[in-house]
Amino acid sequence: MRTYTNVKDLGDLNAAVKEALEIKKNRFAYKHLGENKTLLMVFFNSSLRTRLSTQKAGMNLGMNTMVLDINQGAWKLETERGVIMDGDKSEHILEAIPVMGSYCDIIGVRAFAQFENKEDDYQEKILNQFIQYSGKPVFSMEAATGHPLQAFADLITIEEYKKTARPKVVLTWAPHPKALPQAVPNSFADFMNEADVDFVITHPEGYDLDPKFVRGAKVEYNQDKALEDADFVYAKNWAAYTNPNYGKILSKDMSWTVTAQKMALTNNAYFMHCLPVRRNMIVSDDVIESPQSIVIPEAANREISAQTVIKRMLETL
């Protein structure tokens, strides 16, 4: 595997989940694969779970790991061609990327949506430049339009906790004070549409996601109706996708907050969220602290999803 940006890169999804669960049983079984190999993690944005889990995954595989924080521990990078570089950006990404590639064997990249231009965000310019110019295998640690490591961890978690062969999984929009990217819901939909689940997306009018991620999923604008008999409830905010409102907040309707009353509509569902979470906006305290909340095991599985992806990349070197 040379790139990891979406569910299709994993191939057989059942086989990938099975492999991940085997890795979880013995995290150091493939340590020989990473001996004398270096993982470079490049962050254009802040991180807690992604940074720690991915670094741990590389270490489990015997790799040396390096972390570069763009704009904090490095020169500010210009990402556009044809720009007269007379501002505060000292280096162009087209020189920086091949230099980075010369120091490592595998690169992970994290670069969020800018919400300045929908076309630029959905072309994944930064991630794709790393894929094109680094000369090394590249995986997404969250990009403008997707977060495949998170979605893979989510699927692993659902597999571990499901009580029926084909559970009902509901992705629900929830209010937030800031405009957030569609990356997490996009990838979650991408994975759930390929998994053996009954998948439903619910959100207010105006918050429809990119059809290429929604695909055949059922979309329900009535949250209460969507939550009926759910086995898993995945709450997440995202800003508007469709123009002319791309990247904007259209609603902060607190009736969409996942509360105990909302969870009572479900089939004693498990609550999921990628974290960090705004308590009492996205989800009430009593729900996220309840026995049905699996946000911590879900976060822990980020190590496993990253390790599975990096292992597969090491096997191709």
mmCIF file with all atom_site columns, N, CA and C in Angstrom, residues 21-81:
data_model
loop_
_atom_site.group_PDB
_atom_site.id
_atom_site.type_symbol
_atom_site.label_atom_id
_atom_site.label_alt_id
_atom_site.label_comp_id
_atom_site.label_asym_id
_atom_site.label_entity_id
_atom_site.label_seq_id
_atom_site.pdbx_PDB_ins_code
_atom_site.Cartn_x
_atom_site.Cartn_y
_atom_site.Cartn_z
_atom_site.occupancy
_atom_site.B_iso_or_equiv
_atom_site.pdbx_formal_charge
_atom_site.auth_seq_id
_atom_site.auth_comp_id
_atom_site.auth_asym_id
_atom_site.auth_atom_id
_atom_site.pdbx_PDB_model_num
ATOM 1   N N  . LEU A 1 21 ? -7.551 -6.420 14.434 1.00 0.00 ? 21 LEU A N  1
ATOM 2   C CA . LEU A 1 21 ? -7.846 -7.075 15.710 1.00 0.00 ? 21 LEU A CA 1
ATOM 3   C C  . LEU A 1 21 ? -6.746 -8.050 16.107 1.00 0.00 ? 21 LEU A C  1
ATOM 4   N N  . GLU A 1 22 ? -6.121 -8.682 15.131 1.00 0.00 ? 22 GLU A N  1
ATOM 5   C CA . GLU A 1 22 ? -4.973 -9.545 15.422 1.00 0.00 ? 22 GLU A CA 1
ATOM 6   C C  . GLU A 1 22 ? -3.789 -8.719 15.907 1.00 0.00 ? 22 GLU A C  1
ATOM 7   N N  . ILE A 1 23 ? -3.562 -7.577 15.279 1.00 0.00 ? 23 ILE A N  1
ATOM 8   C CA . ILE A 1 23 ? -2.485 -6.687 15.705 1.00 0.00 ? 23 ILE A CA 1
ATOM 9   C C  . ILE A 1 23 ? -2.725 -6.217 17.134 1.00 0.00 ? 23 ILE A C  1
ATOM 10  N N  . LYS A 1 24 ? -3.979 -5.956 17.469 1.00 0.00 ? 24 LYS A N  1
ATOM 11  C CA . LYS A 1 24 ? -4.310 -5.480 18.817 1.00 0.00 ? 24 LYS A CA 1
ATOM 12  C C  . LYS A 1 24 ? -3.946 -6.522 19.880 1.00 0.00 ? 24 LYS A C  1
ATOM 13  N N  . LYS A 1 25 ? -4.016 -7.789 19.521 1.00 0.00 ? 25 LYS A N  1
ATOM 14  C CA . LYS A 1 25 ? -3.675 -8.853 20.470 1.00 0.00 ? 25 LYS A CA 1
ATOM 15  C C  . LYS A 1 25 ? -2.173 -8.903 20.759 1.00 0.00 ? 25 LYS A C  1
ATOM 16  N N  . ASN A 1 26 ? -1.373 -8.512 19.773 1.00 0.00 ? 26 ASN A N  1
ATOM 17  C CA . ASN A 1 26 ? 0.086  -8.532 19.941 1.00 0.00 ? 26 ASN A CA 1
ATOM 18  C C  . ASN A 1 26 ? 0.677  -7.377 19.133 1.00 0.00 ? 26 ASN A C  1
ATOM 19  N N  . ARG A 1 27 ? 0.796  -6.223 19.760 1.00 0.00 ? 27 ARG A N  1
ATOM 20  C CA . ARG A 1 27 ? 1.190  -4.997 19.063 1.00 0.00 ? 27 ARG A CA 1
ATOM 21  C C  . ARG A 1 27 ? 2.647  -4.994 18.612 1.00 0.00 ? 27 ARG A C  1
ATOM 22  N N  . PHE A 1 28 ? 3.440  -5.908 19.144 1.00 0.00 ? 28 PHE A N  1
ATOM 23  C CA . PHE A 1 28 ? 4.867  -5.899 18.823 1.00 0.00 ? 28 PHE A CA 1
ATOM 24  C C  . PHE A 1 28 ? 5.286  -7.080 17.938 1.00 0.00 ? 28 PHE A C  1
ATOM 25  N N  . ALA A 1 29 ? 4.305  -7.774 17.386 1.00 0.00 ? 29 ALA A N  1
ATOM 26  C CA . ALA A 1 29 ? 4.610  -8.966 16.584 1.00 0.00 ? 29 ALA A CA 1
ATOM 27  C C  . ALA A 1 29 ? 5.335  -8.625 15.287 1.00 0.00 ? 29 ALA A C  1
ATOM 28  N N  . TYR A 1 30 ? 5.178  -7.390 14.799 1.00 0.00 ? 30 TYR A N  1
ATOM 29  C CA . TYR A 1 30 ? 5.766  -7.026 13.506 1.00 0.00 ? 30 TYR A CA 1
ATOM 30  C C  . TYR A 1 30 ? 6.864  -5.978 13.664 1.00 0.00 ? 30 TYR A C  1
ATOM 31  N N  . LYS A 1 31 ? 7.484  -5.965 14.832 1.00 0.00 ? 31 LYS A N  1
ATOM 32  C CA . LYS A 1 31 ? 8.506  -4.969 15.127 1.00 0.00 ? 31 LYS A CA 1
ATOM 33  C C  . LYS A 1 31 ? 9.670  -5.021 14.137 1.00 0.00 ? 31 LYS A C  1
ATOM 34  N N  . HIS A 1 32 ? 9.916  -6.201 13.606 1.00 0.00 ? 32 HIS A N  1
ATOM 35  C CA . HIS A 1 32 ? 11.031 -6.349 12.672 1.00 0.00 ? 32 HIS A CA 1
ATOM 36  C C  . HIS A 1 32 ? 10.822 -5.551 11.386 1.00 0.00 ? 32 HIS A C  1
ATOM 37  N N  . LEU A 1 33 ? 9.559  -5.299 11.037 1.00 0.00 ? 33 LEU A N  1
ATOM 38  C CA . LEU A 1 33 ? 9.282  -4.597 9.779  1.00 0.00 ? 33 LEU A CA 1
ATOM 39  C C  . LEU A 1 33 ? 9.824  -3.168 9.780  1.00 0.00 ? 33 LEU A C  1
ATOM 40  N N  . GLY A 1 34 ? 9.813  -2.530 10.958 1.00 0.00 ? 34 GLY A N  1
ATOM 41  C CA . GLY A 1 34 ? 10.209 -1.131 11.021 1.00 0.00 ? 34 GLY A CA 1
ATOM 42  C C  . GLY A 1 34 ? 11.641 -0.887 11.453 1.00 0.00 ? 34 GLY A C  1
ATOM 43  N N  . GLU A 1 35 ? 12.387 -1.961 11.645 1.00 0.00 ? 35 GLU A N  1
ATOM 44  C CA . GLU A 1 35 ? 13.769 -1.800 12.091 1.00 0.00 ? 35 GLU A CA 1
ATOM 45  C C  . GLU A 1 35 ? 14.558 -0.967 11.081 1.00 0.00 ? 35 GLU A C  1
ATOM 46  N N  . ASN A 1 36 ? 15.224 0.072  11.572 1.00 0.00 ? 36 ASN A N  1
ATOM 47  C CA . ASN A 1 36 ? 16.024 0.987  10.743 1.00 0.00 ? 36 ASN A CA 1
ATOM 48  C C  . ASN A 1 36 ? 15.187 1.746  9.711  1.00 0.00 ? 36 ASN A C  1
ATOM 49  N N  . LYS A 1 37 ? 13.889 1.853  9.961  1.00 0.00 ? 37 LYS A N  1
ATOM 50  C CA . LYS A 1 37 ? 12.997 2.655  9.121  1.00 0.00 ? 37 LYS A CA 1
ATOM 51  C C  . LYS A 1 37 ? 12.516 3.865  9.923  1.00 0.00 ? 37 LYS A C  1
ATOM 52  N N  . THR A 1 38 ? 12.202 4.949  9.220  1.00 0.00 ? 38 THR A N  1
ATOM 53  C CA . THR A 1 38 ? 11.802 6.193  9.881  1.00 0.00 ? 38 THR A CA 1
ATOM 54  C C  . THR A 1 38 ? 10.440 6.657  9.411  1.00 0.00 ? 38 THR A C  1
ATOM 55  N N  . LEU A 1 39 ? 9.588  6.975  10.370 1.00 0.00 ? 39 LEU A N  1
ATOM 56  C CA . LEU A 1 39 ? 8.274  7.561  10.114 1.00 0.00 ? 39 LEU A CA 1
ATOM 57  C C  . LEU A 1 39 ? 8.348  9.054  10.381 1.00 0.00 ? 39 LEU A C  1
ATOM 58  N N  . LEU A 1 40 ? 7.962  9.862  9.406  1.00 0.00 ? 40 LEU A N  1
ATOM 59  C CA . LEU A 1 40 ? 7.868  11.309 9.578  1.00 0.00 ? 40 LEU A CA 1
ATOM 60  C C  . LEU A 1 40 ? 6.402  11.704 9.629  1.00 0.00 ? 40 LEU A C  1
ATOM 61  N N  . MET A 1 41 ? 6.020  12.407 10.684 1.00 0.00 ? 41 MET A N  1
ATOM 62  C CA . MET A 1 41 ? 4.656  12.896 10.851 1.00 0.00 ? 41 MET A CA 1
ATOM 63  C C  . MET A 1 41 ? 4.675  14.416 10.711 1.00 0.00 ? 41 MET A C  1
ATOM 64  N N  . VAL A 1 42 ? 3.953  14.937 9.708  1.00 0.00 ? 42 VAL A N  1
ATOM 65  C CA . VAL A 1 42 ? 3.954  16.367 9.411  1.00 0.00 ? 42 VAL A CA 1
ATOM 66  C C  . VAL A 1 42 ? 2.596  16.956 9.783  1.00 0.00 ? 42 VAL A C  1
ATOM 67  N N  . PHE A 1 43 ? 2.618  17.930 10.682 1.00 0.00 ? 43 PHE A N  1
ATOM 68  C CA . PHE A 1 43 ? 1.381  18.526 11.178 1.00 0.00 ? 43 PHE A CA 1
ATOM 69  C C  . PHE A 1 43 ? 1.274  20.001 10.764 1.00 0.00 ? 43 PHE A C  1
ATOM 70  N N  . PHE A 1 44 ? 0.258  20.284 9.966  1.00 0.00 ? 44 PHE A N  1
ATOM 71  C CA . PHE A 1 44 ? -0.088 21.662 9.656  1.00 0.00 ? 44 PHE A CA 1
ATOM 72  C C  . PHE A 1 44 ? -1.112 22.192 10.666 1.00 0.00 ? 44 PHE A C  1
ATOM 73  N N  . ASN A 1 45 ? -1.662 21.287 11.499 1.00 0.00 ? 45 ASN A N  1
ATOM 74  C CA . ASN A 1 45 ? -2.686 21.644 12.473 1.00 0.00 ? 45 ASN A CA 1
ATOM 75  C C  . ASN A 1 45 ? -2.442 20.917 13.791 1.00 0.00 ? 45 ASN A C  1
ATOM 76  N N  . SER A 1 46 ? -3.118 21.371 14.820 1.00 0.00 ? 46 SER A N  1
ATOM 77  C CA . SER A 1 46 ? -2.963 20.798 16.159 1.00 0.00 ? 46 SER A CA 1
ATOM 78  C C  . SER A 1 46 ? -3.480 19.365 16.220 1.00 0.00 ? 46 SER A C  1
ATOM 79  N N  . SER A 1 47 ? -2.988 18.631 17.226 1.00 0.00 ? 47 SER A N  1
ATOM 80  C CA . SER A 1 47 ? -3.393 17.235 17.370 1.00 0.00 ? 47 SER A CA 1
ATOM 81  C C  . SER A 1 47 ? -3.078 16.735 18.764 1.00 0.00 ? 47 SER A C  1
ATOM 82  N N  . LEU A 1 48 ? -3.898 15.834 19.265 1.00 0.00 ? 48 LEU A N  1
ATOM 83  C CA . LEU A 1 48 ? -3.614 15.103 20.492 1.00 0.00 ? 48 LEU A CA 1
ATOM 84  C C  . LEU A 1 48 ? -3.614 13.612 20.194 1.00 0.00 ? 48 LEU A C  1
ATOM 85  N N  . ARG A 1 49 ? -4.803 13.043 19.863 1.00 0.00 ? 49 ARG A N  1
ATOM 86  C CA . ARG A 1 49 ? -4.920 11.608 19.603 1.00 0.00 ? 49 ARG A CA 1
ATOM 87  C C  . ARG A 1 49 ? -4.106 11.169 18.388 1.00 0.00 ? 49 ARG A C  1
ATOM 88  N N  . THR A 1 50 ? -4.199 11.936 17.310 1.00 0.00 ? 50 THR A N  1
ATOM 89  C CA . THR A 1 50 ? -3.498 11.534 16.090 1.00 0.00 ? 50 THR A CA 1
ATOM 90  C C  . THR A 1 50 ? -1.993 11.506 16.305 1.00 0.00 ? 50 THR A C  1
ATOM 91  N N  . ARG A 1 51 ? -1.471 12.528 16.940 1.00 0.00 ? 51 ARG A N  1
ATOM 92  C CA . ARG A 1 51 ? -0.030 12.593 17.183 1.00 0.00 ? 51 ARG A CA 1
ATOM 93  C C  . ARG A 1 51 ? 0.436  11.425 18.058 1.00 0.00 ? 51 ARG A C  1
ATOM 94  N N  . LEU A 1 52 ? -0.224 11.237 19.188 1.00 0.00 ? 52 LEU A N  1
ATOM 95  C CA . LEU A 1 52 ? 0.223  10.215 20.131 1.00 0.00 ? 52 LEU A CA 1
ATOM 96  C C  . LEU A 1 52 ? -0.009 8.800  19.597 1.00 0.00 ? 52 LEU A C  1
ATOM 97  N N  . SER A 1 53 ? -1.182 8.558  19.043 1.00 0.00 ? 53 SER A N  1
ATOM 98  C CA . SER A 1 53 ? -1.510 7.209  18.584 1.00 0.00 ? 53 SER A CA 1
ATOM 99  C C  . SER A 1 53 ? -0.652 6.790  17.397 1.00 0.00 ? 53 SER A C  1
ATOM 100 N N  . THR A 1 54 ? -0.414 7.707  16.466 1.00 0.00 ? 54 THR A N  1
ATOM 101 C CA . THR A 1 54 ? 0.369  7.362  15.274 1.00 0.00 ? 54 THR A CA 1
ATOM 102 C C  . THR A 1 54 ? 1.838  7.188  15.624 1.00 0.00 ? 54 THR A C  1
ATOM 103 N N  . GLN A 1 55 ? 2.352  8.027  16.501 1.00 0.00 ? 55 GLN A N  1
ATOM 104 C CA . GLN A 1 55 ? 3.733  7.856  16.944 1.00 0.00 ? 55 GLN A CA 1
ATOM 105 C C  . GLN A 1 55 ? 3.906  6.529  17.682 1.00 0.00 ? 55 GLN A C  1
ATOM 106 N N  . LYS A 1 56 ? 2.941  6.201  18.540 1.00 0.00 ? 56 LYS A N  1
ATOM 107 C CA . LYS A 1 56 ? 2.988  4.923  19.258 1.00 0.00 ? 56 LYS A CA 1
ATOM 108 C C  . LYS A 1 56 ? 2.919  3.758  18.278 1.00 0.00 ? 56 LYS A C  1
ATOM 109 N N  . ALA A 1 57 ? 2.080  3.870  17.260 1.00 0.00 ? 57 ALA A N  1
ATOM 110 C CA . ALA A 1 57 ? 1.960  2.805  16.258 1.00 0.00 ? 57 ALA A CA 1
ATOM 111 C C  . ALA A 1 57 ? 3.289  2.566  15.555 1.00 0.00 ? 57 ALA A C  1
ATOM 112 N N  . GLY A 1 58 ? 3.964  3.653  15.168 1.00 0.00 ? 58 GLY A N  1
ATOM 113 C CA . GLY A 1 58 ? 5.266  3.517  14.531 1.00 0.00 ? 58 GLY A CA 1
ATOM 114 C C  . GLY A 1 58 ? 6.282  2.871  15.454 1.00 0.00 ? 58 GLY A C  1
ATOM 115 N N  . MET A 1 59 ? 6.264  3.257  16.721 1.00 0.00 ? 59 MET A N  1
ATOM 116 C CA . MET A 1 59 ? 7.192  2.673  17.698 1.00 0.00 ? 59 MET A CA 1
ATOM 117 C C  . MET A 1 59 ? 6.900  1.196  17.914 1.00 0.00 ? 59 MET A C  1
ATOM 118 N N  . ASN A 1 60 ? 5.609  0.822  17.944 1.00 0.00 ? 60 ASN A N  1
ATOM 119 C CA . ASN A 1 60 ? 5.244  -0.594 18.081 1.00 0.00 ? 60 ASN A CA 1
ATOM 120 C C  . ASN A 1 60 ? 5.848  -1.433 16.958 1.00 0.00 ? 60 ASN A C  1
ATOM 121 N N  . LEU A 1 61 ? 5.987  -0.808 15.791 1.00 0.00 ? 61 LEU A N  1
ATOM 122 C CA . LEU A 1 61 ? 6.517  -1.494 14.620 1.00 0.00 ? 61 LEU A CA 1
ATOM 123 C C  . LEU A 1 61 ? 8.034  -1.362 14.507 1.00 0.00 ? 61 LEU A C  1
ATOM 124 N N  . GLY A 1 62 ? 8.671  -0.838 15.554 1.00 0.00 ? 62 GLY A N  1
ATOM 125 C CA . GLY A 1 62 ? 10.125 -0.754 15.578 1.00 0.00 ? 62 GLY A CA 1
ATOM 126 C C  . GLY A 1 62 ? 10.708 0.422  14.827 1.00 0.00 ? 62 GLY A C  1
ATOM 127 N N  . MET A 1 63 ? 9.880  1.411  14.453 1.00 0.00 ? 63 MET A N  1
ATOM 128 C CA . MET A 1 63 ? 10.344 2.532  13.644 1.00 0.00 ? 63 MET A CA 1
ATOM 129 C C  . MET A 1 63 ? 10.917 3.659  14.500 1.00 0.00 ? 63 MET A C  1
ATOM 130 N N  . ASN A 1 64 ? 11.836 4.395  13.909 1.00 0.00 ? 64 ASN A N  1
ATOM 131 C CA . ASN A 1 64 ? 12.186 5.710  14.432 1.00 0.00 ? 64 ASN A CA 1
ATOM 132 C C  . ASN A 1 64 ? 11.063 6.664  14.015 1.00 0.00 ? 64 ASN A C  1
ATOM 133 N N  . THR A 1 65 ? 10.691 7.584  14.886 1.00 0.00 ? 65 THR A N  1
ATOM 134 C CA . THR A 1 65 ? 9.608  8.513  14.549 1.00 0.00 ? 65 THR A CA 1
ATOM 135 C C  . THR A 1 65 ? 10.075 9.950  14.709 1.00 0.00 ? 65 THR A C  1
ATOM 136 N N  . MET A 1 66 ? 9.733  10.787 13.727 1.00 0.00 ? 66 MET A N  1
ATOM 137 C CA . MET A 1 66 ? 10.029 12.220 13.765 1.00 0.00 ? 66 MET A CA 1
ATOM 138 C C  . MET A 1 66 ? 8.728  12.989 13.582 1.00 0.00 ? 66 MET A C  1
ATOM 139 N N  . VAL A 1 67 ? 8.593  14.086 14.299 1.00 0.00 ? 67 VAL A N  1
ATOM 140 C CA . VAL A 1 67 ? 7.399  14.921 14.230 1.00 0.00 ? 67 VAL A CA 1
ATOM 141 C C  . VAL A 1 67 ? 7.801  16.333 13.836 1.00 0.00 ? 67 VAL A C  1
ATOM 142 N N  . LEU A 1 68 ? 7.159  16.874 12.803 1.00 0.00 ? 68 LEU A N  1
ATOM 143 C CA . LEU A 1 68 ? 7.420  18.237 12.353 1.00 0.00 ? 68 LEU A CA 1
ATOM 144 C C  . LEU A 1 68 ? 6.133  19.042 12.435 1.00 0.00 ? 68 LEU A C  1
ATOM 145 N N  . ASP A 1 69 ? 6.164  20.120 13.209 1.00 0.00 ? 69 ASP A N  1
ATOM 146 C CA . ASP A 1 69 ? 5.031  21.040 13.310 1.00 0.00 ? 69 ASP A CA 1
ATOM 147 C C  . ASP A 1 69 ? 5.283  22.223 12.385 1.00 0.00 ? 69 ASP A C  1
ATOM 148 N N  . ILE A 1 70 ? 4.567  22.266 11.280 1.00 0.00 ? 70 ILE A N  1
ATOM 149 C CA . ILE A 1 70 ? 4.699  23.395 10.356 1.00 0.00 ? 70 ILE A CA 1
ATOM 150 C C  . ILE A 1 70 ? 4.157  24.652 11.038 1.00 0.00 ? 70 ILE A C  1
ATOM 151 N N  . ASN A 1 71 ? 4.853  25.757 10.841 1.00 0.00 ? 71 ASN A N  1
ATOM 152 C CA . ASN A 1 71 ? 4.493  27.074 11.400 1.00 0.00 ? 71 ASN A CA 1
ATOM 153 C C  . ASN A 1 71 ? 4.829  27.201 12.881 1.00 0.00 ? 71 ASN A C  1
ATOM 154 N N  . GLN A 1 72 ? 5.338  26.134 13.509 1.00 0.00 ? 72 GLN A N  1
ATOM 155 C CA . GLN A 1 72 ? 5.768  26.240 14.903 1.00 0.00 ? 72 GLN A CA 1
ATOM 156 C C  . GLN A 1 72 ? 7.244  25.888 15.035 1.00 0.00 ? 72 GLN A C  1
ATOM 157 N N  . GLY A 1 73 ? 7.642  24.772 14.448 1.00 0.00 ? 73 GLY A N  1
ATOM 158 C CA . GLY A 1 73 ? 9.039  24.371 14.553 1.00 0.00 ? 73 GLY A CA 1
ATOM 159 C C  . GLY A 1 73 ? 9.737  24.363 13.216 1.00 0.00 ? 73 GLY A C  1
ATOM 160 N N  . ALA A 1 74 ? 9.132  24.982 12.206 1.00 0.00 ? 74 ALA A N  1
ATOM 161 C CA . ALA A 1 74 ? 9.726  24.980 10.864 1.00 0.00 ? 74 ALA A CA 1
ATOM 162 C C  . ALA A 1 74 ? 9.404  26.299 10.179 1.00 0.00 ? 74 ALA A C  1
ATOM 163 N N  . TRP A 1 75 ? 10.019 26.511 9.020  1.00 0.00 ? 75 TRP A N  1
ATOM 164 C CA . TRP A 1 75 ? 9.679  27.680 8.223  1.00 0.00 ? 75 TRP A CA 1
ATOM 165 C C  . TRP A 1 75 ? 8.219  27.620 7.805  1.00 0.00 ? 75 TRP A C  1
ATOM 166 N N  . LYS A 1 76 ? 7.587  28.769 7.714  1.00 0.00 ? 76 LYS A N  1
ATOM 167 C CA . LYS A 1 76 ? 6.238  28.813 7.145  1.00 0.00 ? 76 LYS A CA 1
ATOM 168 C C  . LYS A 1 76 ? 6.324  28.464 5.667  1.00 0.00 ? 76 LYS A C  1
ATOM 169 N N  . LEU A 1 77 ? 5.392  27.630 5.209  1.00 0.00 ? 77 LEU A N  1
ATOM 170 C CA . LEU A 1 77 ? 5.450  27.109 3.848  1.00 0.00 ? 77 LEU A CA 1
ATOM 171 C C  . LEU A 1 77 ? 4.432  27.773 2.933  1.00 0.00 ? 77 LEU A C  1
ATOM 172 N N  . GLU A 1 78 ? 4.892  28.154 1.768  1.00 0.00 ? 78 GLU A N  1
ATOM 173 C CA . GLU A 1 78 ? 3.991  28.597 0.712  1.00 0.00 ? 78 GLU A CA 1
ATOM 174 C C  . GLU A 1 78 ? 3.498  27.360 -0.026 1.00 0.00 ? 78 GLU A C  1
ATOM 175 N N  . THR A 1 79 ? 2.206  27.280 -0.282 1.00 0.00 ? 79 THR A N  1
ATOM 176 C CA . THR A 1 79 ? 1.636  26.088 -0.916 1.00 0.00 ? 79 THR A CA 1
ATOM 177 C C  . THR A 1 79 ? 1.132  26.339 -2.333 1.00 0.00 ? 79 THR A C  1
ATOM 178 N N  . GLU A 1 80 ? 1.114  27.600 -2.787 1.00 0.00 ? 80 GLU A N  1
ATOM 179 C CA . GLU A 1 80 ? 0.579  27.923 -4.105 1.00 0.00 ? 80 GLU A CA 1
ATOM 180 C C  . GLU A 1 80 ? 1.700  28.205 -5.096 1.00 0.00 ? 80 GLU A C  1
ATOM 181 N N  . ARG A 1 81 ? 1.497  27.779 -6.331 1.00 0.00 ? 81 ARG A N  1
ATOM 182 C CA . ARG A 1 81 ? 2.447  28.096 -7.410 1.00 0.00 ? 81 ARG A CA 1
ATOM 183 C C  . ARG A 1 81 ? 2.240  29.532 -7.891 1.00 0.00 ? 81 ARG A C  1
#
